[in-house]
XYZ file of C-alpha atoms in Angstrom:
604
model
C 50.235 106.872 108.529
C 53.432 108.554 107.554
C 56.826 106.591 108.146
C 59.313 108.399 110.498
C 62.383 109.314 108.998
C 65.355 108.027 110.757
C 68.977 110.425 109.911
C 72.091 108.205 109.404
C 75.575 108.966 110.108
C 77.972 107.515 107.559
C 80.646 105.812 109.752
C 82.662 104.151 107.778
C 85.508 106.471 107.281
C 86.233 107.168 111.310
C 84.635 104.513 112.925
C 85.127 101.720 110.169
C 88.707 102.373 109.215
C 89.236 102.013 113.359
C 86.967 98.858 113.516
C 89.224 96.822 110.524
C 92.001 98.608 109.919
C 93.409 99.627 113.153
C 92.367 103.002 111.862
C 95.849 102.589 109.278
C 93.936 104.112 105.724
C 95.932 106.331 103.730
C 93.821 109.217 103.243
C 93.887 109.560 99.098
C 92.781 106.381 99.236
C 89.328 106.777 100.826
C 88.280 109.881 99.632
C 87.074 109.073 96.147
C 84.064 106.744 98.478
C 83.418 110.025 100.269
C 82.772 111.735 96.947
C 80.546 108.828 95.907
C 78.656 109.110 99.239
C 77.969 112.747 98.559
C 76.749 112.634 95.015
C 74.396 109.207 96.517
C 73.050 112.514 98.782
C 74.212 111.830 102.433
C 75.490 114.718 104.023
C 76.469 113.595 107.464
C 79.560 111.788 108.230
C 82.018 110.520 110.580
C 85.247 112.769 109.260
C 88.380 111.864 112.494
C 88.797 112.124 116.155
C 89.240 108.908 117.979
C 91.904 106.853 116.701
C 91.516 108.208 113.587
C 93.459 111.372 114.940
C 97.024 109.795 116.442
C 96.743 106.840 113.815
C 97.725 108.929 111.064
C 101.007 110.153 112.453
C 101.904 106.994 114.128
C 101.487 104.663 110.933
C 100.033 106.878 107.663
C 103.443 109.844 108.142
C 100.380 112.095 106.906
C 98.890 114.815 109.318
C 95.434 114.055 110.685
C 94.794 117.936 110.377
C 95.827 117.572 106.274
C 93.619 114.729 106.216
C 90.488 116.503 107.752
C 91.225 119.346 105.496
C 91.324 117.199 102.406
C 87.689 115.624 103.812
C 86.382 118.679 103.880
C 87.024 119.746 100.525
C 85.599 116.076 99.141
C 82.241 116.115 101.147
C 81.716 119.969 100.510
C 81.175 123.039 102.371
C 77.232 122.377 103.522
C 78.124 118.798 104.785
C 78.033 117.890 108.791
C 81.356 116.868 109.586
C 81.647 115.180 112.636
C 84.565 113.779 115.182
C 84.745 111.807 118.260
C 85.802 113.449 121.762
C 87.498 111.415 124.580
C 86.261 114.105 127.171
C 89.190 115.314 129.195
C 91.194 112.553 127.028
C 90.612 114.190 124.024
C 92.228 112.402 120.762
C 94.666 110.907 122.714
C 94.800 108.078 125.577
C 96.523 110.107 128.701
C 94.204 112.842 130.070
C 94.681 116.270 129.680
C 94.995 119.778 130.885
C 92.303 122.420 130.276
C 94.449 124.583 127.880
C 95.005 121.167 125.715
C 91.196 120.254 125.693
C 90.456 124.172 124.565
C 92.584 123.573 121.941
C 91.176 120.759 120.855
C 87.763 122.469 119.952
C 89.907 125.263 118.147
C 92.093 123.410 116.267
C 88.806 120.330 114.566
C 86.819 123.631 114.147
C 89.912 125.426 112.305
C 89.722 122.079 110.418
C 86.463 121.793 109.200
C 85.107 120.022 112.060
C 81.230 120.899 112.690
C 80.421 118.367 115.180
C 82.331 117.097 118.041
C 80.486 113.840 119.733
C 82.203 113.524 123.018
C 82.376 111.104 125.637
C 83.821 109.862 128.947
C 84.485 106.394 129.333
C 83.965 106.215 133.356
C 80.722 107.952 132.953
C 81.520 110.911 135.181
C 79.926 114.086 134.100
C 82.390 116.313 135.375
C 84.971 115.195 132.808
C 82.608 116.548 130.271
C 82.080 120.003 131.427
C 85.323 121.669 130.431
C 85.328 120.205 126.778
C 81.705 120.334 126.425
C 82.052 124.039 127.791
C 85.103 124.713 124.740
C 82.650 122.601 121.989
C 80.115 125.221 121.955
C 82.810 128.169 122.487
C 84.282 127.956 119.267
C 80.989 127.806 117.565
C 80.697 123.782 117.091
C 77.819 121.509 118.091
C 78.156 119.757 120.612
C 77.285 116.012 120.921
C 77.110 114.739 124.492
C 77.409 111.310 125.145
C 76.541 108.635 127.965
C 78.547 105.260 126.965
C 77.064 101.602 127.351
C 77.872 98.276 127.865
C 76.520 95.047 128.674
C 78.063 93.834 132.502
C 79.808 90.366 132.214
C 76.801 87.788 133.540
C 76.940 87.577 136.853
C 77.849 91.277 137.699
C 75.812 93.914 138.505
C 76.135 97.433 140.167
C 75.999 99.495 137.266
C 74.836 99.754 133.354
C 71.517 99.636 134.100
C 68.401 101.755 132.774
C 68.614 103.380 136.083
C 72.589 104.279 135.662
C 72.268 105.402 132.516
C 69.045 107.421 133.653
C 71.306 109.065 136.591
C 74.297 109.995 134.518
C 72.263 111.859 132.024
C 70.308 113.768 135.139
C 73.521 114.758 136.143
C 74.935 116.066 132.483
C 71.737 118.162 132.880
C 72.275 118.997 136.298
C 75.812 120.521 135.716
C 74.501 122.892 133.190
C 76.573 120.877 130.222
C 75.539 123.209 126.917
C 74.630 120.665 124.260
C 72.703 120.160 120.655
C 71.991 115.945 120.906
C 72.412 113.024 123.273
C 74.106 109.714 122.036
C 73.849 106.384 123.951
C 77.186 104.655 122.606
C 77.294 101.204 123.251
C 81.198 100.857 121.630
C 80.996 96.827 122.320
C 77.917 96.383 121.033
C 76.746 94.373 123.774
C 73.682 95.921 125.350
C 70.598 94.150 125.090
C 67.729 95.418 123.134
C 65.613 95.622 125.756
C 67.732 97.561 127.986
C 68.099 100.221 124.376
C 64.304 99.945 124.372
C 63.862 101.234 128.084
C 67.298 103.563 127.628
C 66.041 105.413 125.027
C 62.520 105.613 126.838
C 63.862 107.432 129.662
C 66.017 109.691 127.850
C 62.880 110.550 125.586
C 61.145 111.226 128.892
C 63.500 113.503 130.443
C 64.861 115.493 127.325
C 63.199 118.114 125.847
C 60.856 116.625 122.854
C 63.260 118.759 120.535
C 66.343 116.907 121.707
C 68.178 114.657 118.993
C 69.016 111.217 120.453
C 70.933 109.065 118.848
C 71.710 105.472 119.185
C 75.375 103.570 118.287
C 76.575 100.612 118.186
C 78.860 97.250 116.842
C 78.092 94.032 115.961
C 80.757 92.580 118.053
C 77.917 91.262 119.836
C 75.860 90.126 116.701
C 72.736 92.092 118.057
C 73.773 95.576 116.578
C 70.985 95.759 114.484
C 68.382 94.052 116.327
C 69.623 97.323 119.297
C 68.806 99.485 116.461
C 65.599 98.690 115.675
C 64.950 98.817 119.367
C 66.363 102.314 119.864
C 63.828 103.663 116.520
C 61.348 101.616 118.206
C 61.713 103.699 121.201
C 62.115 107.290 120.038
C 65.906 107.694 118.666
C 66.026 110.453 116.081
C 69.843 108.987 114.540
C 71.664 105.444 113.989
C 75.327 105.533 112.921
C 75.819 102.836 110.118
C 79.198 101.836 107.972
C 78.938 100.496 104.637
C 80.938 97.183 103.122
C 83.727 96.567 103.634
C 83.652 98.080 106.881
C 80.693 97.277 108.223
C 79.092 94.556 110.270
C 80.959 92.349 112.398
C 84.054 94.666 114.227
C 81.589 97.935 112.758
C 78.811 99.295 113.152
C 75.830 97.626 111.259
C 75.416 98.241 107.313
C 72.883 100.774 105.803
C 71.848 98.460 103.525
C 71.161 95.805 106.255
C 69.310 98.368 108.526
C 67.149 99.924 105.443
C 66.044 96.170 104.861
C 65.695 95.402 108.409
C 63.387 97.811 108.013
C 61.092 96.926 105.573
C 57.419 96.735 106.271
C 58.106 99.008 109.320
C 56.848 103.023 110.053
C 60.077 104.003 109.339
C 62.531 104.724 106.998
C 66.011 105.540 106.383
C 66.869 109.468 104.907
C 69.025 107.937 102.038
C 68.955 106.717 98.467
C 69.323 103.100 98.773
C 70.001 102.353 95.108
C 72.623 105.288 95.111
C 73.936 104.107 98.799
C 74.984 100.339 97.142
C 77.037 102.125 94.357
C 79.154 104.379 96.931
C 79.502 100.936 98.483
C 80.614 99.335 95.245
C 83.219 102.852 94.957
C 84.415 102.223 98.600
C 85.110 98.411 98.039
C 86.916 99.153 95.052
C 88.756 101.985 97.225
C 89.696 99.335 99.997
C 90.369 96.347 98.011
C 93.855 96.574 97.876
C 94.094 96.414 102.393
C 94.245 93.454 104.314
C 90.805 92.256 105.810
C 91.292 91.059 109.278
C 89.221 87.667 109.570
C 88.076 88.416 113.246
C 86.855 92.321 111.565
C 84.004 90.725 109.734
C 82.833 87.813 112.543
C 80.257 87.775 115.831
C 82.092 87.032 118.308
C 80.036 85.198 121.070
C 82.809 85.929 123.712
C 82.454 89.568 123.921
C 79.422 89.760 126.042
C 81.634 87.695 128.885
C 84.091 90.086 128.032
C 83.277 93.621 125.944
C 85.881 94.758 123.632
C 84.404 96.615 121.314
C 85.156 96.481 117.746
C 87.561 99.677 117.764
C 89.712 98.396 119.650
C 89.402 94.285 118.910
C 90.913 94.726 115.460
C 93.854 96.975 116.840
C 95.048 95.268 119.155
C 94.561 91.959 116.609
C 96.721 94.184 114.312
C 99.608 94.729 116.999
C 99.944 90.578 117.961
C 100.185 89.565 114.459
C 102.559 92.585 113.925
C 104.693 90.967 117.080
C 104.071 87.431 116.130
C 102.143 86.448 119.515
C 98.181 86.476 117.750
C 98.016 83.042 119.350
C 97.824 84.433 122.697
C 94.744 86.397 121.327
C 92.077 83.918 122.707
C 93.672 84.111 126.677
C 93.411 88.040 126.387
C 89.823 88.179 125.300
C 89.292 85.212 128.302
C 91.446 87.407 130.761
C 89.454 90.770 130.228
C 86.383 89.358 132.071
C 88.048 89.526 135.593
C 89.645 92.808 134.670
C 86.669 94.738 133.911
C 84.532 92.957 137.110
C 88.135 94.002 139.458
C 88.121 97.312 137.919
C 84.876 99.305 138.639
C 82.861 98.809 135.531
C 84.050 102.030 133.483
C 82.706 101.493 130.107
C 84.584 98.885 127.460
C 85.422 102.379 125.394
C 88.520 103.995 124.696
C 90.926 105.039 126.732
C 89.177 102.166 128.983
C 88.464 99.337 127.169
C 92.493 99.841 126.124
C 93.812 99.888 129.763
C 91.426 96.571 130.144
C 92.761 95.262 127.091
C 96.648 95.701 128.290
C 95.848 94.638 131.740
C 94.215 91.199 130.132
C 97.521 91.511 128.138
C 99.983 91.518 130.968
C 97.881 88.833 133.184
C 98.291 86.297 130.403
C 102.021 87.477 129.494
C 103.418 88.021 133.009
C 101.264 86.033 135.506
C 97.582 87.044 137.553
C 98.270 91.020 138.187
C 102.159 90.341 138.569
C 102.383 93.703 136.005
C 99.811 95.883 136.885
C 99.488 98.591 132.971
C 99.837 101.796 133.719
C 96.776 103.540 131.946
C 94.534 100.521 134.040
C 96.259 101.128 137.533
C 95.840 105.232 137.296
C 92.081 104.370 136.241
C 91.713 102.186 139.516
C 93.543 104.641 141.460
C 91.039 107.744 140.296
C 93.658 109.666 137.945
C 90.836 109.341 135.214
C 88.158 110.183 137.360
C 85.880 108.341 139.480
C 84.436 104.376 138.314
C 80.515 103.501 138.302
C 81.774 101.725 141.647
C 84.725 101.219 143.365
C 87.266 99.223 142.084
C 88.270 95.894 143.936
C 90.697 96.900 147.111
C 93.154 94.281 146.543
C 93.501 95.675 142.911
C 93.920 98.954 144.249
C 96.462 97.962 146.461
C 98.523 96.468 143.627
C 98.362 99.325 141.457
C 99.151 101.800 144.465
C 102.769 99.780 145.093
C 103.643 99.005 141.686
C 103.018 102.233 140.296
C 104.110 104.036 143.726
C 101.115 106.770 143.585
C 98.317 106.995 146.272
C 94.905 106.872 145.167
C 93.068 110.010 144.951
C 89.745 112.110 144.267
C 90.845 115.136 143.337
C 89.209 116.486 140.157
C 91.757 115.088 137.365
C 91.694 118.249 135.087
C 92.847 119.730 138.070
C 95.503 117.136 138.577
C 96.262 117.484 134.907
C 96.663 121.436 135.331
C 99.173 121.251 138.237
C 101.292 118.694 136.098
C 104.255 120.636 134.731
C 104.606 117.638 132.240
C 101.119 118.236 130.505
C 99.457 121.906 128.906
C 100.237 123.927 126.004
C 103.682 124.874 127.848
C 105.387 121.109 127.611
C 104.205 120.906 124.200
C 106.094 123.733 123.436
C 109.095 122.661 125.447
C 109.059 119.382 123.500
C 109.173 121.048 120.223
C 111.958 123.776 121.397
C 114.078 120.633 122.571
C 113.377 118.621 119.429
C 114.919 121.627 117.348
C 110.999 122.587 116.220
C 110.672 126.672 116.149
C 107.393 126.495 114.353
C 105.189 126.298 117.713
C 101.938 127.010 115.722
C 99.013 125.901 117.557
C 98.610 122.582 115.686
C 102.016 121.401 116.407
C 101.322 122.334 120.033
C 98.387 120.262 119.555
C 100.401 116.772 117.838
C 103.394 117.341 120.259
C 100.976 117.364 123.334
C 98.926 114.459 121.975
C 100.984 112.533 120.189
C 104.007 112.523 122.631
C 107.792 111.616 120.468
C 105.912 110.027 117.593
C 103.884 113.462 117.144
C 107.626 115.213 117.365
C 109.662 112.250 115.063
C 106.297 112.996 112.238
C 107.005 116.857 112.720
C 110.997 115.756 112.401
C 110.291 114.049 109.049
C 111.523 111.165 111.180
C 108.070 108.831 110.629
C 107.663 106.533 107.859
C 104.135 104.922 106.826
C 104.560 101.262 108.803
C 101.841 98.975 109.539
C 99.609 99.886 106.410
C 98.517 96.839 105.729
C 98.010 97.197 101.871
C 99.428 95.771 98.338
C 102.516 93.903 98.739
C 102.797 94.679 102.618
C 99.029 94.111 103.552
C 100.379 90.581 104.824
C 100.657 90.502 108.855
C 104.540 90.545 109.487
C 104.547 86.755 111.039
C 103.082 85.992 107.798
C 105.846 88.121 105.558
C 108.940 87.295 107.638
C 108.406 83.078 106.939
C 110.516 81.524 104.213
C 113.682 83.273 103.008
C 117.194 81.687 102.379
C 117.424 79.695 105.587
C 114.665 81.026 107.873
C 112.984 79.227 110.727
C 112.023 79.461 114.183
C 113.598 77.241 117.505
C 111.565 76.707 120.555
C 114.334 76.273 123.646
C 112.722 75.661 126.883
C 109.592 76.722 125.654
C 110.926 80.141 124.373
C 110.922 80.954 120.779
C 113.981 82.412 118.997
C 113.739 83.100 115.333
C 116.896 81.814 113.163
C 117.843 82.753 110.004
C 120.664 81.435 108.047
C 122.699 82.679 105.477
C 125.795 81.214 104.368
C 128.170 81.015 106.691
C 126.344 83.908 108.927
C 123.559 82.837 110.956
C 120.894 85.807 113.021
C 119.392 84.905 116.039
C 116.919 86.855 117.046
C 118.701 90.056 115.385
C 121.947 89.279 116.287
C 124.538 87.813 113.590
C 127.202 84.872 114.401
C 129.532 83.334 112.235
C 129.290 80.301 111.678
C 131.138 76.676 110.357
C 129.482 73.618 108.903
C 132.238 71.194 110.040
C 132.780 73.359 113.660
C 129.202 74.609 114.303
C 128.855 77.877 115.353
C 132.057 80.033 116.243
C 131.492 82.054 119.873
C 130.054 78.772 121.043
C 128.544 80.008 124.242
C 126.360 83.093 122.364
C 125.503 80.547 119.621
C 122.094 79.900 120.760
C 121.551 83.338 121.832
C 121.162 82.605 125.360
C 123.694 83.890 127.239
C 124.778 82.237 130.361
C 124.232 84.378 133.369
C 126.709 84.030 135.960
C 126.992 85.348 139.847
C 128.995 88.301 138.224
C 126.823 88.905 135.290
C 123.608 89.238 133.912
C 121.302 89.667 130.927
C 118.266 92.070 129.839
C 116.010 89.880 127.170
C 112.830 91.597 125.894
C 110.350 90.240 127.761
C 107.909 89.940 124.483
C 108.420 91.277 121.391
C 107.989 95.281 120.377
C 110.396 98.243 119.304
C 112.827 99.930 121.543
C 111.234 103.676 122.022
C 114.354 104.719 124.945
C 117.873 103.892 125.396
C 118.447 105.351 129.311
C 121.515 103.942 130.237
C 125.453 104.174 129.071
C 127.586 100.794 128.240
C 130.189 101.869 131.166
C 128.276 103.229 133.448
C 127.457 101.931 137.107
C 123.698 100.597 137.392
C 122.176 99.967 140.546
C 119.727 96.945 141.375
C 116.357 98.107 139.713
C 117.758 101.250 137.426
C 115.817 101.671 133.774
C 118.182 100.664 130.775
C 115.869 100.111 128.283
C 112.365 101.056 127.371
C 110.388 98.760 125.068
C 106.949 99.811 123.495
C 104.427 96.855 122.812
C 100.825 96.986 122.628
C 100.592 100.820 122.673
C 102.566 99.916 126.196
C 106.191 101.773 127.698
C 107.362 98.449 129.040
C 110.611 99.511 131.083
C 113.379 97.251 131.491
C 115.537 97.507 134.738
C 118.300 96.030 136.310
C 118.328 92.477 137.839
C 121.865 93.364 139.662
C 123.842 96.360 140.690
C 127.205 96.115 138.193
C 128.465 98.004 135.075
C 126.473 97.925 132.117
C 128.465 96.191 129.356
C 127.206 95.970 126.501
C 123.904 97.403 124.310
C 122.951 95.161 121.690
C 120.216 97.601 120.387
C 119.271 100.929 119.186
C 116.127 103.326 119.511
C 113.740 101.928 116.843
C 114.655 98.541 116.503
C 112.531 95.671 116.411
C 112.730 93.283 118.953
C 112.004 89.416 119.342
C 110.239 88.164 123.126
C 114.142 86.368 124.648
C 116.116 88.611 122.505
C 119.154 89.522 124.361
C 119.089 93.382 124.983
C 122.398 94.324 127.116
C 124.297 92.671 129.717
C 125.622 93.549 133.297
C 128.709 92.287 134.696
């Protein structure tokens, strides 16, 4: 009998650079793989979207349009270029308008983009329609999605063959114009048998000329046992990454699947002998970037709590880059309750981020004492609606801390009606910003990519966080050692000290200082400063870069007024008031990097 060929999408230059790398790969770098890949005969890969789209402005200062252009030209003109679609989310993590989502489709196929695979995180078909609807209007195909995940043990109410069954009745119900179906499972966490039966029923109910394709991670350490399942069961496509970014945080390797699949009725559409010498180009490519431990390990947590390997690895990235990777363990313990409290949207982004920061701020601030922005609007329906309703008490929270009501309204409609979203606030930023080139793809960044789209178009952005050559060391790592250097623990607060002659920095700020006397300014010398009835003092409340300086030194502040806005774990932290007083003193400035206890400004 003859084998069934089973198509595979090359992942490792979207997915994979996402899964290790926090998505931070220079784009000269990769490309001689890509050329490797397409004289090895694939033609089918994974070119941007995701966090492959914002990544590059935020840390590469290169364009993710340039970038897709320069793929393009590397893979050739016949070649199936592909990107992934957040739905109404687009490439970025707030929702948007439907002028912004339009110009989405416009601007990837402009690009060089051929396929757009697009999914919503909560599962709810209508946030499909309007960029499935813009897909297919500028002549691209259209990859819809349903997104997977594993419940924590013990929960149930959703993610079962029956959910999955009913979300895909409804894409077909609402008239959703599409050329495949993909089942993404982004934590790898599904069980095979549930694939099996998945699959089943989509093979069932979809036409028999319907592509389905099956993706996953192994997060989990099942990804390829799922795959075999979903072949087993009917899927046309697996995604698979090649070393070094592959297995563990990524998707499974070709060369692991194609043996998996040995003895089997099936086989892979590649070269396998040509496949393992692009993989030799790409780790000579990559060898030069920092391998994240966690990037290449099963972790047996995730099924308790699913964070898939896109997002694992960033987030990794951003607590070593704010020296706090030891409270890494709590977070991944602390999403569990999150994602049971929070309706069961899928562990994908923008979702599995909001999770991620919500786990964040539980272990940081106390039990749902900070409720994250992106996670309250999700539990308060500004996303859309959750599998099932989120916990009331939760909603509560969120409703008072974020002072919004919950709602149902459609949110493209929401997003429509918001005179701080759509193609005319883009434009607004860039006319304010100085900008009078408003072409559509600076539209696009500025609308996307918020003030680090507009500091890139500014020539303001620098590449930072590239974690390759002499800087591919995480910055707790780089900053030890020096003449003097160390770190003090007061009252269970860290402060990092670093002396030099007779000057001494804590936490950023410089004293002088005397051998014989000790430390001149005595009652600064520690960098605590002692709070009195008529004064007070603004400390970053964990470490991160100031994005906002509101306030004036000089000016009155009232009890609970913004001074300060800090950005941490792709989070606006704002920093208010503790007293009504005059604001005396700034010891900061927009872009600085800050320690957690590092004395901000003061109030007297």
């Amino acid at each position: 009998m003859a084998k069934k060929t089973i198509h595979i999408m090359n992942t490792a230059f979207r997915d994979g650079f996402q899964s290790v790398y926090g998505a931070r790969v220079l784009t000269e770098d990769f490309l001689p793989a890509v050329k490797a890949c397409v004289e090895a005969g694939q033609t089918h890969f994974e070119a941007g979207g995701g966090a492959r789209f914002q990544a590059p402005f935020f840390y590469c200062n290169e364009s993710a349009f340039d970038m897709m252009d320069k793929f393009r030209k590397a893979a050739g003109p016949d070649a199936d270029l592909q990107t992934l679609g957040r739905g109404i989310n687009v490439v970025g993590l707030d929702s948007q308008p439907r002028d912004i989502i339009d110009l989405h489709a416009k601007m990837f196929a402009k690009h060089g983009i051929t396929t757009i695979r697009n999914f919503d995180a909560l599962n709810d078909v209508n946030n499909l329609i309007d960029s499935g609807k813009s897909i297919k209007a500028y002549g691209l195909k259209h990859e819809v999605v349903v997104t997977m995940m594993e419940l924590p043990p013990g929960c149930e109410g959703a993610h079962t063959v029956e959910f999955y069954q009913k979300t895909l009745q409804a894409i077909l119900d609402a008239g959703i114009p599409f050329d495949s179906v993909c089942f993404k499972d982004a934590s790898g966490t599904s069980v095979p048998k549930k694939v099996f039966d998945t699959i089943k029923m989509a093979r069932k109910l979809l036409p028999g000329d319907c592509k389905i394709v099956f993706h996953s991670h192994e997060t989990a350490g099942v990804g390829t046992v799922g795959y075999i399942a979903a072949i087993k069961a009917g899927a046309d496509q697996v995604d698979c990454s090649m070393a070094p970014a592959s297995g563990g945080t990524c998707q499974p390797d070709v060369a692991t699947l194609w043996h998996a699949l040995r003895g089997e009725n099936y086989e892979l559409d590649i070269d396998i002998d040509k496949m393992m010498h692009a993989e030799t180009v790409f780790k000579e490519c990559m060898s030069d970037y920092f391998m994240p431990p966690e990037a290449k390990s099963v972790e047996p947590m995730i099924p308790w709590s699913p964070m898939p390997g896109g997002a694992l690895t960033a987030n990794t990235q951003m607590l070593r880059d704010n020296g706090i990777m030891d409270k890494y363990e709590d977070c991944i313990n602390a999403m569990g309750e999150v994602v049971r409290r929070g309706g069961f949207g899928t562990s994908v982004t923008p979702v599995s981020q909001f999770y991620f920061q919500q786990a964040f701020n539980n272990v940081m601030f106390g039990k749902w004492e900070k409720i994250a922005e992106g996670y309250g609007k999700m539990v308060l329906g500004y996303f859309g609606k959750t599998p099932i309703a989120p916990d009331p008490e939760i909603i509560k929270l969120a409703s008072e801390q974020l002072k919004l009501e919950p709602t149902t309204e459609n949110p493209v409609d929401l997003n429509d009606k918001d005179p701080n979203k759509g193609v005319a606030a883009a434009k607004k930023l860039l006319t304010d910003a100085g900008i009078t080139d408003q072409s559509d793809e600076n539209i696009f960044i500025a609308a996307t990519c918020k003030q680090k789209g507009i500091d890139f178009l500014l020539g303001k952005a620098n590449v930072n966080g590239v974690r390759k050559g002499a800087s591919k060391k995480p910055a707790a790592e780089t900053a030890a050692g020096g003449d003097g250097g160390y770190t003090v623990t007061v009252n269970g607060k860290k402060y990092a000290v670093d002396v030099k002659g007779d000057k001494a920095t804590v936490n950023g700020k410089t004293y002088d200082i005397s051998v014989a006397d000790g430390i001149d300014a005595a009652p600064a010398a520690s960098g605590l400063a002692h709070e009195t009835e008529d004064s007070a003092t603004i400390r970053a409340q964990m470490p991160g870069k100031i994005m906002k300086v509101v306030a004036a030194v000089g000016e009155h502040i009232s009890e609970g007024d913004v001074i300060l806005v800090l950005e941490a774990m792709k989070m606006e932290v704002e920093l208010k008031a503790p007293k009504t007083g005059i604001l005396s003193s700034i010891a900061v400035n927009v872009g600085d990097q800050v320690a957690s206890g590092q004395e901000l400004a003061s109030i007297n």
